[in-house]
CSV table of C-alpha atoms and ligand atoms in Angstrom, one decimal:
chain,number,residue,atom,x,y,z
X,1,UNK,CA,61.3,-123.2,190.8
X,2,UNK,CA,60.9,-120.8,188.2
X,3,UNK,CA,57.6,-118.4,188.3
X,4,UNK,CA,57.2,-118.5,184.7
X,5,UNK,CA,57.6,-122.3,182.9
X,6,UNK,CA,57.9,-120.3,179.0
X,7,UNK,CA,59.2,-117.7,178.0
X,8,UNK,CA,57.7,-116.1,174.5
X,9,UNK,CA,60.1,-113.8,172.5
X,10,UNK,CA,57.7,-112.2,169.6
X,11,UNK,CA,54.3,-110.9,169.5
X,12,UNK,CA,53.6,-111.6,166.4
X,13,UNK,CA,51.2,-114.1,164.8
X,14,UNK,CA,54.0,-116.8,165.6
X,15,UNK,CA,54.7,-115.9,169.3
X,16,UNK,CA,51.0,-115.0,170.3
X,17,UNK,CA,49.6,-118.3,169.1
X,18,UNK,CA,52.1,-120.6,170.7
X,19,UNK,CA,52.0,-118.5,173.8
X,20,UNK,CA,48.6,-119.3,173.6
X,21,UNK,CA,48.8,-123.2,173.1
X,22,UNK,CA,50.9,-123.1,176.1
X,23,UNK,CA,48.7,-121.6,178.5
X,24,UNK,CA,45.8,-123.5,177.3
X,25,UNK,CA,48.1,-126.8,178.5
X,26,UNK,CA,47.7,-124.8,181.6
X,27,UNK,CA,51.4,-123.4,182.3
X,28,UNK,CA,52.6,-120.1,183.2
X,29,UNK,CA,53.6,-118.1,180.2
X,30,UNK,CA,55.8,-114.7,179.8
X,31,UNK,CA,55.7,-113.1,176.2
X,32,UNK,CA,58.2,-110.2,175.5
X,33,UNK,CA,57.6,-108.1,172.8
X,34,UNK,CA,60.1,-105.6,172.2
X,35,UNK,CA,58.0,-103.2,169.9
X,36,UNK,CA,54.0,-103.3,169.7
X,37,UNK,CA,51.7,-106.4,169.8
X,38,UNK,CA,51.1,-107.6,166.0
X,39,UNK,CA,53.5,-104.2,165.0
X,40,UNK,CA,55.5,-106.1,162.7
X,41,UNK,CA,54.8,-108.5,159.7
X,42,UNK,CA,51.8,-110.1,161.4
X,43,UNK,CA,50.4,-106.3,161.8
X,44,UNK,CA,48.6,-106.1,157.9
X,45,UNK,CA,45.8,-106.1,155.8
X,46,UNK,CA,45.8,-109.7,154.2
X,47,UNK,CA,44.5,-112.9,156.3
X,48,UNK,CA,44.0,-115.3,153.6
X,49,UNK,CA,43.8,-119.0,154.7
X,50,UNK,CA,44.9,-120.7,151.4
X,51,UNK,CA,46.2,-124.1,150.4
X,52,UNK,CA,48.9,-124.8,148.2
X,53,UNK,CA,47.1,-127.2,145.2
X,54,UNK,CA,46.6,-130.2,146.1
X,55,UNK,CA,49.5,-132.1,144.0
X,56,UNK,CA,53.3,-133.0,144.5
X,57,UNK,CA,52.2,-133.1,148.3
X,58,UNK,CA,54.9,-132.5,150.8
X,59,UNK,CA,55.3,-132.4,154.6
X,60,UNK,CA,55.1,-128.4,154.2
X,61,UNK,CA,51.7,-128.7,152.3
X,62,UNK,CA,50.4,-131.9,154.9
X,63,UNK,CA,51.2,-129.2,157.6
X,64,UNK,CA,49.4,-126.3,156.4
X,65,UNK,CA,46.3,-128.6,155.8
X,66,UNK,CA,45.9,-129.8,159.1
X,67,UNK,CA,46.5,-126.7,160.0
X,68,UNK,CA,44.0,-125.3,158.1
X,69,UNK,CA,41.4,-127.9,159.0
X,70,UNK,CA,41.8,-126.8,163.0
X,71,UNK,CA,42.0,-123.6,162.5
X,72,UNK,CA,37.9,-122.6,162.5
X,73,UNK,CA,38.2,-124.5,165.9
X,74,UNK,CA,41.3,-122.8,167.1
X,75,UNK,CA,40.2,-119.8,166.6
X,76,UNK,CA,37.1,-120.1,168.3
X,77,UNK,CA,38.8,-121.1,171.6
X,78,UNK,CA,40.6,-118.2,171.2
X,79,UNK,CA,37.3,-115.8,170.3
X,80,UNK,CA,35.9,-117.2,173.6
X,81,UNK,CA,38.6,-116.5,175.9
X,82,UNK,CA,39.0,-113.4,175.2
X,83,UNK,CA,36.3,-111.8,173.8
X,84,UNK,CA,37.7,-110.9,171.0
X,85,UNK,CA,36.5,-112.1,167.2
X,86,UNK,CA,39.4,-112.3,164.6
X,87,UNK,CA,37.3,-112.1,162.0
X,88,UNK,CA,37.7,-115.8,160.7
X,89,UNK,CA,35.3,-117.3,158.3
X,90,UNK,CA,36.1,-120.8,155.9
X,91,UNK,CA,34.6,-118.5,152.7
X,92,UNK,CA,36.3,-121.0,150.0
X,93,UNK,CA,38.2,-119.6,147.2
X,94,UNK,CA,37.4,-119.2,143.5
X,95,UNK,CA,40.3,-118.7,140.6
X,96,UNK,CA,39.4,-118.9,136.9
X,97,UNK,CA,40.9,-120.5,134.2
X,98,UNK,CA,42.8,-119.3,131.5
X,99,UNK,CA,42.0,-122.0,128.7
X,100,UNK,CA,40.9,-125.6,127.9
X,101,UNK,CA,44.3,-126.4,129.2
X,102,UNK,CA,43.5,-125.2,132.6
X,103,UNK,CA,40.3,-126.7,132.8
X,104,UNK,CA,41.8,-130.2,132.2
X,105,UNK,CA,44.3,-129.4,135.0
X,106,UNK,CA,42.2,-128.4,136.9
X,107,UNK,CA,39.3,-131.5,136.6
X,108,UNK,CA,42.7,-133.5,137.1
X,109,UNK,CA,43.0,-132.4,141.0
X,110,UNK,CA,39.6,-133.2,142.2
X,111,UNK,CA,40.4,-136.7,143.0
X,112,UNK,CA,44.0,-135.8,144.2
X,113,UNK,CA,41.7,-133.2,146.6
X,114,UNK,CA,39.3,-135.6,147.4
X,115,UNK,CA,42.1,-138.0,149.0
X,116,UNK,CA,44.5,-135.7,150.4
X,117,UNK,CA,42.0,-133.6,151.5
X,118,UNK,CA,40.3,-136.4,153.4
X,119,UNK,CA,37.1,-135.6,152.1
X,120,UNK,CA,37.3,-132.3,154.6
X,121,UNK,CA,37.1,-129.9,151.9
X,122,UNK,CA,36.7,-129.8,148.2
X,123,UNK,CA,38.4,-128.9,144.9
X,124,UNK,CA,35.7,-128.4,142.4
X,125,UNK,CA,35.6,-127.3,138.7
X,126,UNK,CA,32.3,-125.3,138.1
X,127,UNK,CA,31.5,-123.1,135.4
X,128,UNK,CA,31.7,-119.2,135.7
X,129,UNK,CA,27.7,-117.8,136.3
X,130,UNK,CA,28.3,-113.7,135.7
X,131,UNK,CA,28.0,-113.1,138.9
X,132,UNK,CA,29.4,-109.5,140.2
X,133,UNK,CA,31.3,-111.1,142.5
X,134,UNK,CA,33.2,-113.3,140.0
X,135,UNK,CA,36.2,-113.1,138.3
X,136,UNK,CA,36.5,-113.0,134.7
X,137,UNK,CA,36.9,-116.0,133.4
X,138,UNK,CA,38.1,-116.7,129.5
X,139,UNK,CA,37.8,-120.6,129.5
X,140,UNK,CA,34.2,-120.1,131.2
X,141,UNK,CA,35.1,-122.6,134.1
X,142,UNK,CA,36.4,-121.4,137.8
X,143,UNK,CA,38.5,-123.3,140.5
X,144,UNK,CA,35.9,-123.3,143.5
X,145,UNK,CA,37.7,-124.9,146.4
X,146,UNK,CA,36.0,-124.7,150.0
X,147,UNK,CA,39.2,-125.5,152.2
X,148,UNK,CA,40.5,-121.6,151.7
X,149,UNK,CA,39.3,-119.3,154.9
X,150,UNK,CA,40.3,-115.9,156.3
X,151,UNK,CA,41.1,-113.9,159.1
X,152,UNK,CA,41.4,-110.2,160.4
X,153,UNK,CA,45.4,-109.9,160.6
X,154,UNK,CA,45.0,-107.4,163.3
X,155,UNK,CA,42.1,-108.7,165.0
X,156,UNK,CA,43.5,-112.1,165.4
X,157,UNK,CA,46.4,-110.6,167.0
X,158,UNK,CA,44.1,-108.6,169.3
X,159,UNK,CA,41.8,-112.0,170.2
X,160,UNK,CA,45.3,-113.7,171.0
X,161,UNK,CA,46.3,-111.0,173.5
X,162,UNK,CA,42.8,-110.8,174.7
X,163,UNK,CA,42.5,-114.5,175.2
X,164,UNK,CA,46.6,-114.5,176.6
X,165,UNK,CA,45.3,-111.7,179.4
X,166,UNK,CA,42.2,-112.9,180.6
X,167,UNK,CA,44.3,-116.5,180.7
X,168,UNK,CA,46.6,-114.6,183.0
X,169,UNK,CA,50.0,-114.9,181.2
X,170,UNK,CA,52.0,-111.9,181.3
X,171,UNK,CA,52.7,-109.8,178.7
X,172,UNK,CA,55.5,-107.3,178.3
X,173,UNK,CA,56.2,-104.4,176.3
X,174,UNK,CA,59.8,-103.8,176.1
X,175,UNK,CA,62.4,-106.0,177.7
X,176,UNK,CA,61.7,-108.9,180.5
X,177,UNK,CA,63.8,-111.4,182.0
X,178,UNK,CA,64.1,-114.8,180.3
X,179,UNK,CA,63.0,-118.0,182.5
X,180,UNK,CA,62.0,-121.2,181.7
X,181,UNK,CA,62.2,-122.7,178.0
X,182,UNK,CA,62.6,-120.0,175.7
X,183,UNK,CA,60.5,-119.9,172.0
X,184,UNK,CA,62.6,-117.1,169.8
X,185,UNK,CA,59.6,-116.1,167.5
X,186,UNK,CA,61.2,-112.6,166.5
X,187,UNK,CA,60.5,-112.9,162.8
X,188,UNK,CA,62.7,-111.4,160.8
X,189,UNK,CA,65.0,-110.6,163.8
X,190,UNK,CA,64.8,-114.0,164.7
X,191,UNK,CA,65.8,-115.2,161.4
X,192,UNK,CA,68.6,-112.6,161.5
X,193,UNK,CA,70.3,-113.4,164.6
X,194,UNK,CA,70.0,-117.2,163.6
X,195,UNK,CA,72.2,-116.4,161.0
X,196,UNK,CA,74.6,-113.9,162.9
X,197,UNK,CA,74.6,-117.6,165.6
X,198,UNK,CA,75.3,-120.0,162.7
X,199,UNK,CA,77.9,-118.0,160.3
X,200,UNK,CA,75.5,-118.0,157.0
X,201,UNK,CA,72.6,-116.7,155.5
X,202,UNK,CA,69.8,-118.8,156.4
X,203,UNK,CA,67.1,-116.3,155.4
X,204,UNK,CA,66.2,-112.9,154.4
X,205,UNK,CA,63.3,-110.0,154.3
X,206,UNK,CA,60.7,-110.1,151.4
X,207,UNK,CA,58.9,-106.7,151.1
X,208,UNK,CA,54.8,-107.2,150.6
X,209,UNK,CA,52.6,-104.5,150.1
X,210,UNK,CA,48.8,-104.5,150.6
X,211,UNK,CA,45.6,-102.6,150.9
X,212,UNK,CA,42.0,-102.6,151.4
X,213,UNK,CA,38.9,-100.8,150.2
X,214,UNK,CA,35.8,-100.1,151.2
X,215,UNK,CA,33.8,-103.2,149.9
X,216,UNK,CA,31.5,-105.4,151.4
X,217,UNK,CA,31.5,-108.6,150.5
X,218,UNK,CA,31.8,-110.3,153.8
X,219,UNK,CA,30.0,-113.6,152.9
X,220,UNK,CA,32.0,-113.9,149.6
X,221,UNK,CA,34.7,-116.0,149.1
X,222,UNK,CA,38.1,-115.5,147.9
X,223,UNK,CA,39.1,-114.4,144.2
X,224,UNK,CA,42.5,-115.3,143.2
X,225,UNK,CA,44.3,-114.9,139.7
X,226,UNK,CA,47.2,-114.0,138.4
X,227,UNK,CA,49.2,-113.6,141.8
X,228,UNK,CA,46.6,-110.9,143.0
X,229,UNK,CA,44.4,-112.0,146.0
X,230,UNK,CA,40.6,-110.3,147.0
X,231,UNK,CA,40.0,-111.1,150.1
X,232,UNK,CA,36.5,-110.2,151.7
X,233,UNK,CA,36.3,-109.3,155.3
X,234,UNK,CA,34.0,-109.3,158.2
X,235,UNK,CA,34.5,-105.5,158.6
X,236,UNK,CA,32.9,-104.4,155.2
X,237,UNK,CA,36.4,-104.3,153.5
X,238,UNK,CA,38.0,-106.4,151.2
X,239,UNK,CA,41.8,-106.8,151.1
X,240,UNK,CA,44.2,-106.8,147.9
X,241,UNK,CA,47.3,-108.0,148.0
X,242,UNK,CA,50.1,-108.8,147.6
X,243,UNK,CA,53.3,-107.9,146.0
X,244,UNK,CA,56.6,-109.4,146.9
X,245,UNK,CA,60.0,-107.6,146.9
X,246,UNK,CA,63.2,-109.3,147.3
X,247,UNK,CA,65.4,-105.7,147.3
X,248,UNK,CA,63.2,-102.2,147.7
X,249,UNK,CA,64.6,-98.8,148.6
X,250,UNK,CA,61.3,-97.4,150.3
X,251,UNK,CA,60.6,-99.4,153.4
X,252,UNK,CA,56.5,-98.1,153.1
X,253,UNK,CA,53.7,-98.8,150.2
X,254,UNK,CA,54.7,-97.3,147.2
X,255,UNK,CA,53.6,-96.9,143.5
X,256,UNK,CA,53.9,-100.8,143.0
X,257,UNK,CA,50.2,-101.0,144.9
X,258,UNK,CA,48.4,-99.0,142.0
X,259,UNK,CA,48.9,-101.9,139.6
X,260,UNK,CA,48.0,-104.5,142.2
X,261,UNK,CA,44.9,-102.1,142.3
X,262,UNK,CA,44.4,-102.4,138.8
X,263,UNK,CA,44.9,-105.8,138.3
X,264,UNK,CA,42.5,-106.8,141.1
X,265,UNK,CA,39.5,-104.8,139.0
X,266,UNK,CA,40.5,-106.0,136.2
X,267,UNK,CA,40.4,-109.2,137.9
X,268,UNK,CA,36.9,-107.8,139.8
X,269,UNK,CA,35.4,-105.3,137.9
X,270,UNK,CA,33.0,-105.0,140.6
X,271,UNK,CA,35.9,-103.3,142.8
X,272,UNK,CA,36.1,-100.2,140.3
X,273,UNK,CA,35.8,-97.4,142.2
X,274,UNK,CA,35.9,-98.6,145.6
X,275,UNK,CA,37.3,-95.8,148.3
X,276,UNK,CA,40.9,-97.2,149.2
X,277,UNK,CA,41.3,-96.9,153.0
X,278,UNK,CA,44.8,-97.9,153.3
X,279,UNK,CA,47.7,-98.8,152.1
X,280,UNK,CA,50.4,-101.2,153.9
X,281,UNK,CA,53.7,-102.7,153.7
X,282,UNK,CA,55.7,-105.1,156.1
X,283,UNK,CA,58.9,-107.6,155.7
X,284,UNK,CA,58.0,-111.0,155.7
X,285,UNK,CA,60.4,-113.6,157.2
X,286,UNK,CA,61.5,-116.1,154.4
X,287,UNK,CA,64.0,-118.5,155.5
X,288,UNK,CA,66.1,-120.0,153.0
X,289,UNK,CA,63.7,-123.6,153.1
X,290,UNK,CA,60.9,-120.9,152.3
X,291,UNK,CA,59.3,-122.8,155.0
X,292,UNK,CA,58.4,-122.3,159.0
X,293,UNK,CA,61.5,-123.2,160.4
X,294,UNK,CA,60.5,-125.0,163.6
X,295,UNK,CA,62.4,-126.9,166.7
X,296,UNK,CA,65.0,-126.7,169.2
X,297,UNK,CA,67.8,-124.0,168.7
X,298,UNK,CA,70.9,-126.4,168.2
X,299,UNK,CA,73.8,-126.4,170.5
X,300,UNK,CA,71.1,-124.4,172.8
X,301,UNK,CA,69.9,-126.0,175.5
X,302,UNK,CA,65.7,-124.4,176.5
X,303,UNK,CA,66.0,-122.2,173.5
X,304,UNK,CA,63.8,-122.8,170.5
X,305,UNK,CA,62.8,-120.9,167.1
X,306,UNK,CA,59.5,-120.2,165.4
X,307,UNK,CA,60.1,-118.7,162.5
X,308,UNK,CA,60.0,-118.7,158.4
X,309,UNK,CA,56.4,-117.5,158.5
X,310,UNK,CA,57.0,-116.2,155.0
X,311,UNK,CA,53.7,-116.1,152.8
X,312,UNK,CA,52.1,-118.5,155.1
X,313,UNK,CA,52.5,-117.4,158.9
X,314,UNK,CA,48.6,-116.8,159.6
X,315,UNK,CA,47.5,-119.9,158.0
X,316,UNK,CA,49.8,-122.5,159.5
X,317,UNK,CA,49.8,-120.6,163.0
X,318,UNK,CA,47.4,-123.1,164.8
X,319,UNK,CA,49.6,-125.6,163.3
X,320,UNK,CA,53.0,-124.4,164.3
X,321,UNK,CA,51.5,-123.4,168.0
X,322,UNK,CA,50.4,-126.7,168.7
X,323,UNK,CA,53.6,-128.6,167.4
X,324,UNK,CA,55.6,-126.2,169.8
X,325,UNK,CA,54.3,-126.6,172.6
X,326,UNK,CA,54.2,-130.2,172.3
X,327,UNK,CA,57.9,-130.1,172.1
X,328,UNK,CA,58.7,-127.2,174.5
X,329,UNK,CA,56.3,-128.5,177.0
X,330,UNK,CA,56.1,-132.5,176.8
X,331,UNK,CA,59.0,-133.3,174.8
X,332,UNK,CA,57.1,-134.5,171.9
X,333,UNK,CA,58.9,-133.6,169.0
X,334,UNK,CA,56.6,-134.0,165.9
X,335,UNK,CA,58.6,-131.2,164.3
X,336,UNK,CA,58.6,-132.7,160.3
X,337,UNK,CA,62.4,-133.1,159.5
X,338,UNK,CA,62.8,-130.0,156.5
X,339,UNK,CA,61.6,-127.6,159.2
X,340,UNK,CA,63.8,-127.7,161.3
X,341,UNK,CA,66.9,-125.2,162.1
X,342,UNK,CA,69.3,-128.1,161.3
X,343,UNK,CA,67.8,-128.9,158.1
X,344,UNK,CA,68.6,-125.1,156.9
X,345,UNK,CA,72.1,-125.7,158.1
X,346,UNK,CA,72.2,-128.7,155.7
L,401,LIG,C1,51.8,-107.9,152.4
L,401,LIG,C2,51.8,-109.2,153.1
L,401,LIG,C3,50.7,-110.1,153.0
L,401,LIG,C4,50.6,-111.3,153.6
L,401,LIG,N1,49.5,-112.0,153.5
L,401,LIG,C5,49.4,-113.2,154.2
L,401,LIG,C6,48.2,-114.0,154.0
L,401,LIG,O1,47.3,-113.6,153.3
L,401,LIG,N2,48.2,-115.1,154.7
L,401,LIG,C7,49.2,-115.6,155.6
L,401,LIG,O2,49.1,-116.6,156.2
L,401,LIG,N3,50.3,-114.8,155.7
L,401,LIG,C8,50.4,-113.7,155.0
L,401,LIG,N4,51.6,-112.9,155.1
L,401,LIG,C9,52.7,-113.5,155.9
L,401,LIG,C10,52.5,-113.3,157.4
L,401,LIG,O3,52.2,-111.9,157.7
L,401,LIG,C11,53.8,-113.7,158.1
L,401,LIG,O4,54.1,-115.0,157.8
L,401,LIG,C12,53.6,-113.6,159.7
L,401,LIG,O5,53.1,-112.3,160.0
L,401,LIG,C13,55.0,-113.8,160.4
L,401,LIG,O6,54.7,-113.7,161.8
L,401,LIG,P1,55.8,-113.7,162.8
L,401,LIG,O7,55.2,-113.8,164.2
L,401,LIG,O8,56.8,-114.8,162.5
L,401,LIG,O9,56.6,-112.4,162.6
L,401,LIG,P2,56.2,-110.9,163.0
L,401,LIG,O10,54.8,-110.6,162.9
L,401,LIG,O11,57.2,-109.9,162.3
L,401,LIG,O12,56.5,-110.8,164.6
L,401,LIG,C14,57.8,-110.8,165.2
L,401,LIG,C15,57.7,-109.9,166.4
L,401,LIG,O13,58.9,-110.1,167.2
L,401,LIG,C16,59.2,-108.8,167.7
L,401,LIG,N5,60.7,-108.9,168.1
L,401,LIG,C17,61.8,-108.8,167.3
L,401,LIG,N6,62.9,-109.0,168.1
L,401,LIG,C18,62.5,-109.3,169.4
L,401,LIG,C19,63.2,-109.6,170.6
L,401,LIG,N7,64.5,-109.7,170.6
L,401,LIG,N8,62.4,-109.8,171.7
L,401,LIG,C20,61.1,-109.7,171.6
L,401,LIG,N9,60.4,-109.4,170.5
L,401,LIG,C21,61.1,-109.2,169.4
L,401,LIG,C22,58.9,-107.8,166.6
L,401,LIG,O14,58.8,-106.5,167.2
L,401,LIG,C23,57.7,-108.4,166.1
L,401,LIG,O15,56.5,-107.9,166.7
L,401,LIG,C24,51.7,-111.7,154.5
L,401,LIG,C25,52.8,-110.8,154.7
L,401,LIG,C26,52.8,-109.6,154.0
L,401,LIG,C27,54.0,-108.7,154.2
């Protein structure tokens, strides 16, 4: 019998967490990681928990909201087990709105929120009060929603390997025998060689760059407009983010971040000034579904992919871990049918 029942490729957000939903079922688990723990896309500044609006709903957006709804008590198990605090807090999420137009658009989705949200969280309309931590709003009227939460990006990594050791599964730097049923959660790697496997392009890299100041607005929520997120950590930091970059010649941060900059104090005037600690940049996996792409490996007997994190990966983790090891331990395959690896061969 095999000393090791699963047998984790990745440790990214993808790998760690299902390597984690798999020990907590109480098998033994082996995660390879051929670089650094959290060293690759799941290794940034970001860690914003955010639904897609609740309209035109979709397996993808039914998935992310249950995920989003475990996640405070996900993450907990995992802050206990290790020791280790990722930094997650359900702070809600404010955006404002542009015009009159907006606002009745807006007013529209609090019933749609109210049932497909399951009265869990809300979608509200409320009107803008000057606070300093507030985002400028022309029409005088904010989005406030209270599903939206975040996380530390590195620290959740770092509670997941925490809570993985002191679990006793083994983790190893470099290369490891296979054994047992084999989760390929390489990220863009992964989404690479599943395309070198099947003949065609079934995803690619999209560049993101990020960075974070010295701010602390820890209890704040979110602020989101115009594609530029602020998101307030436990750390005293808030992170800015994110551009996306579908070809790019320098594979670090570059000048793109000083507009994201600007635009977020434009956005935030309250930001102005603020020391910028770092700057980051990392490929995110998008598969061609721009979805997780989920499930057995096909024509692969014990092998099985986690990837097509894309914009997402942190917030649909708990999700995606759970679902996986349903299916890689038990069988149960709840994987929803436009995630899978067949549906991107479609
Ligand atoms: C700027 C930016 C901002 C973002 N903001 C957010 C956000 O706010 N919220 C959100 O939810 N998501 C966000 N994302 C997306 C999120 O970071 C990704 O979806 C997620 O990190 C993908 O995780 P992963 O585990 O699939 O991949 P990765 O983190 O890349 O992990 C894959 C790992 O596999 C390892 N590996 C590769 N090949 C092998 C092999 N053969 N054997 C073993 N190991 C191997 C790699 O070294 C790597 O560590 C953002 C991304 C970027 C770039």
């Amino acid at each position: 019998m095999a000393s090791v029942d699963v047998t984790v490729r990745g440790g990214g957000i993808f790998g760690l967490s299902i390597a984690w939903a798999c020990v907590r079922r109480g098998v033994k688990v082996r995660l390879i990681e051929t670089a650094r723990i959290g060293g690759g896309c799941s290794g940034g500044l970001v860690g914003a928990l955010a639904p897609h609006a609740p309209e035109a709903w979709s397996p993808l957006k039914q998935f992310q909201f249950e995920s989003l709804i475990m996640a405070e008590g996900w993450w907990a198990t995992v802050a206990q087990a290790g020791g280790v605090d990722p930094g997650y807090l359900r702070s809600g999420r404010l955006q404002p709105l542009a015009d009159e137009a907006a606002v009745a658009l807006a007013q529209e989705r609090i019933p749609a929120a109210a049932e497909l949200w399951q009265g869990l969280a809300e979608w509200r309309v409320v009107p803008a009060t000057g606070a300093k931590w507030e985002p400028a709003s022309p029409s005088g009227w904010l989005i406030h929603d209270t599903l939206t939460a975040r996380l530390s990006p590195r620290q959740s990594a770092a509670a997941l390997e925490a809570a993985l050791r002191a679990s006793g599964a083994e983790i190893v730097l470099g290369e490891a025998p296979e054994e047992g049923a084999v989760v390929h959660a390489t990220g863009l790697a992964g989404l690479q060689a599943l395309s070198a496997a099947f003949g065609r392009k079934l995803g690619a890299g999209v560049k993101g760059q990020a960075l974070k100041l010295r701010f602390d607005a820890r209890d704040m929520p979110q602020v989101f407009a115009a594609g530029v997120f602020a998101v307030p950590h436990a750390d005293g930091t808030v992170a800015v983010g994110s551009t996306a970059e579908n070809v790019w010649t320098v594979d670090g941060p570059d000048g793109q971040l000083d507009d994201v900059l600007a635009r977020a104090v434009a956005m935030l005037p309250v930001l102005a000034g603020a020391e910028v600690q770092e700057r980051w940049a990392g490929v995110r996996p998008r598969a061609k579904s721009r979805g997780p792409v989920l499930g057995a490996w096909p024509g692969r007997p014990g092998h099985f992919v986690a990837n097509g994190g894309f914009k997402i990966g942190f917030g649909v983790a708990p999700k995606v871990a759970e679902v996986m090891a349903d299916l890689v331990l038990e069988g149960r395959d709840v994987v929803p049918d436009a995630m899978r690896v067949e549906a991107l061969l479609a």
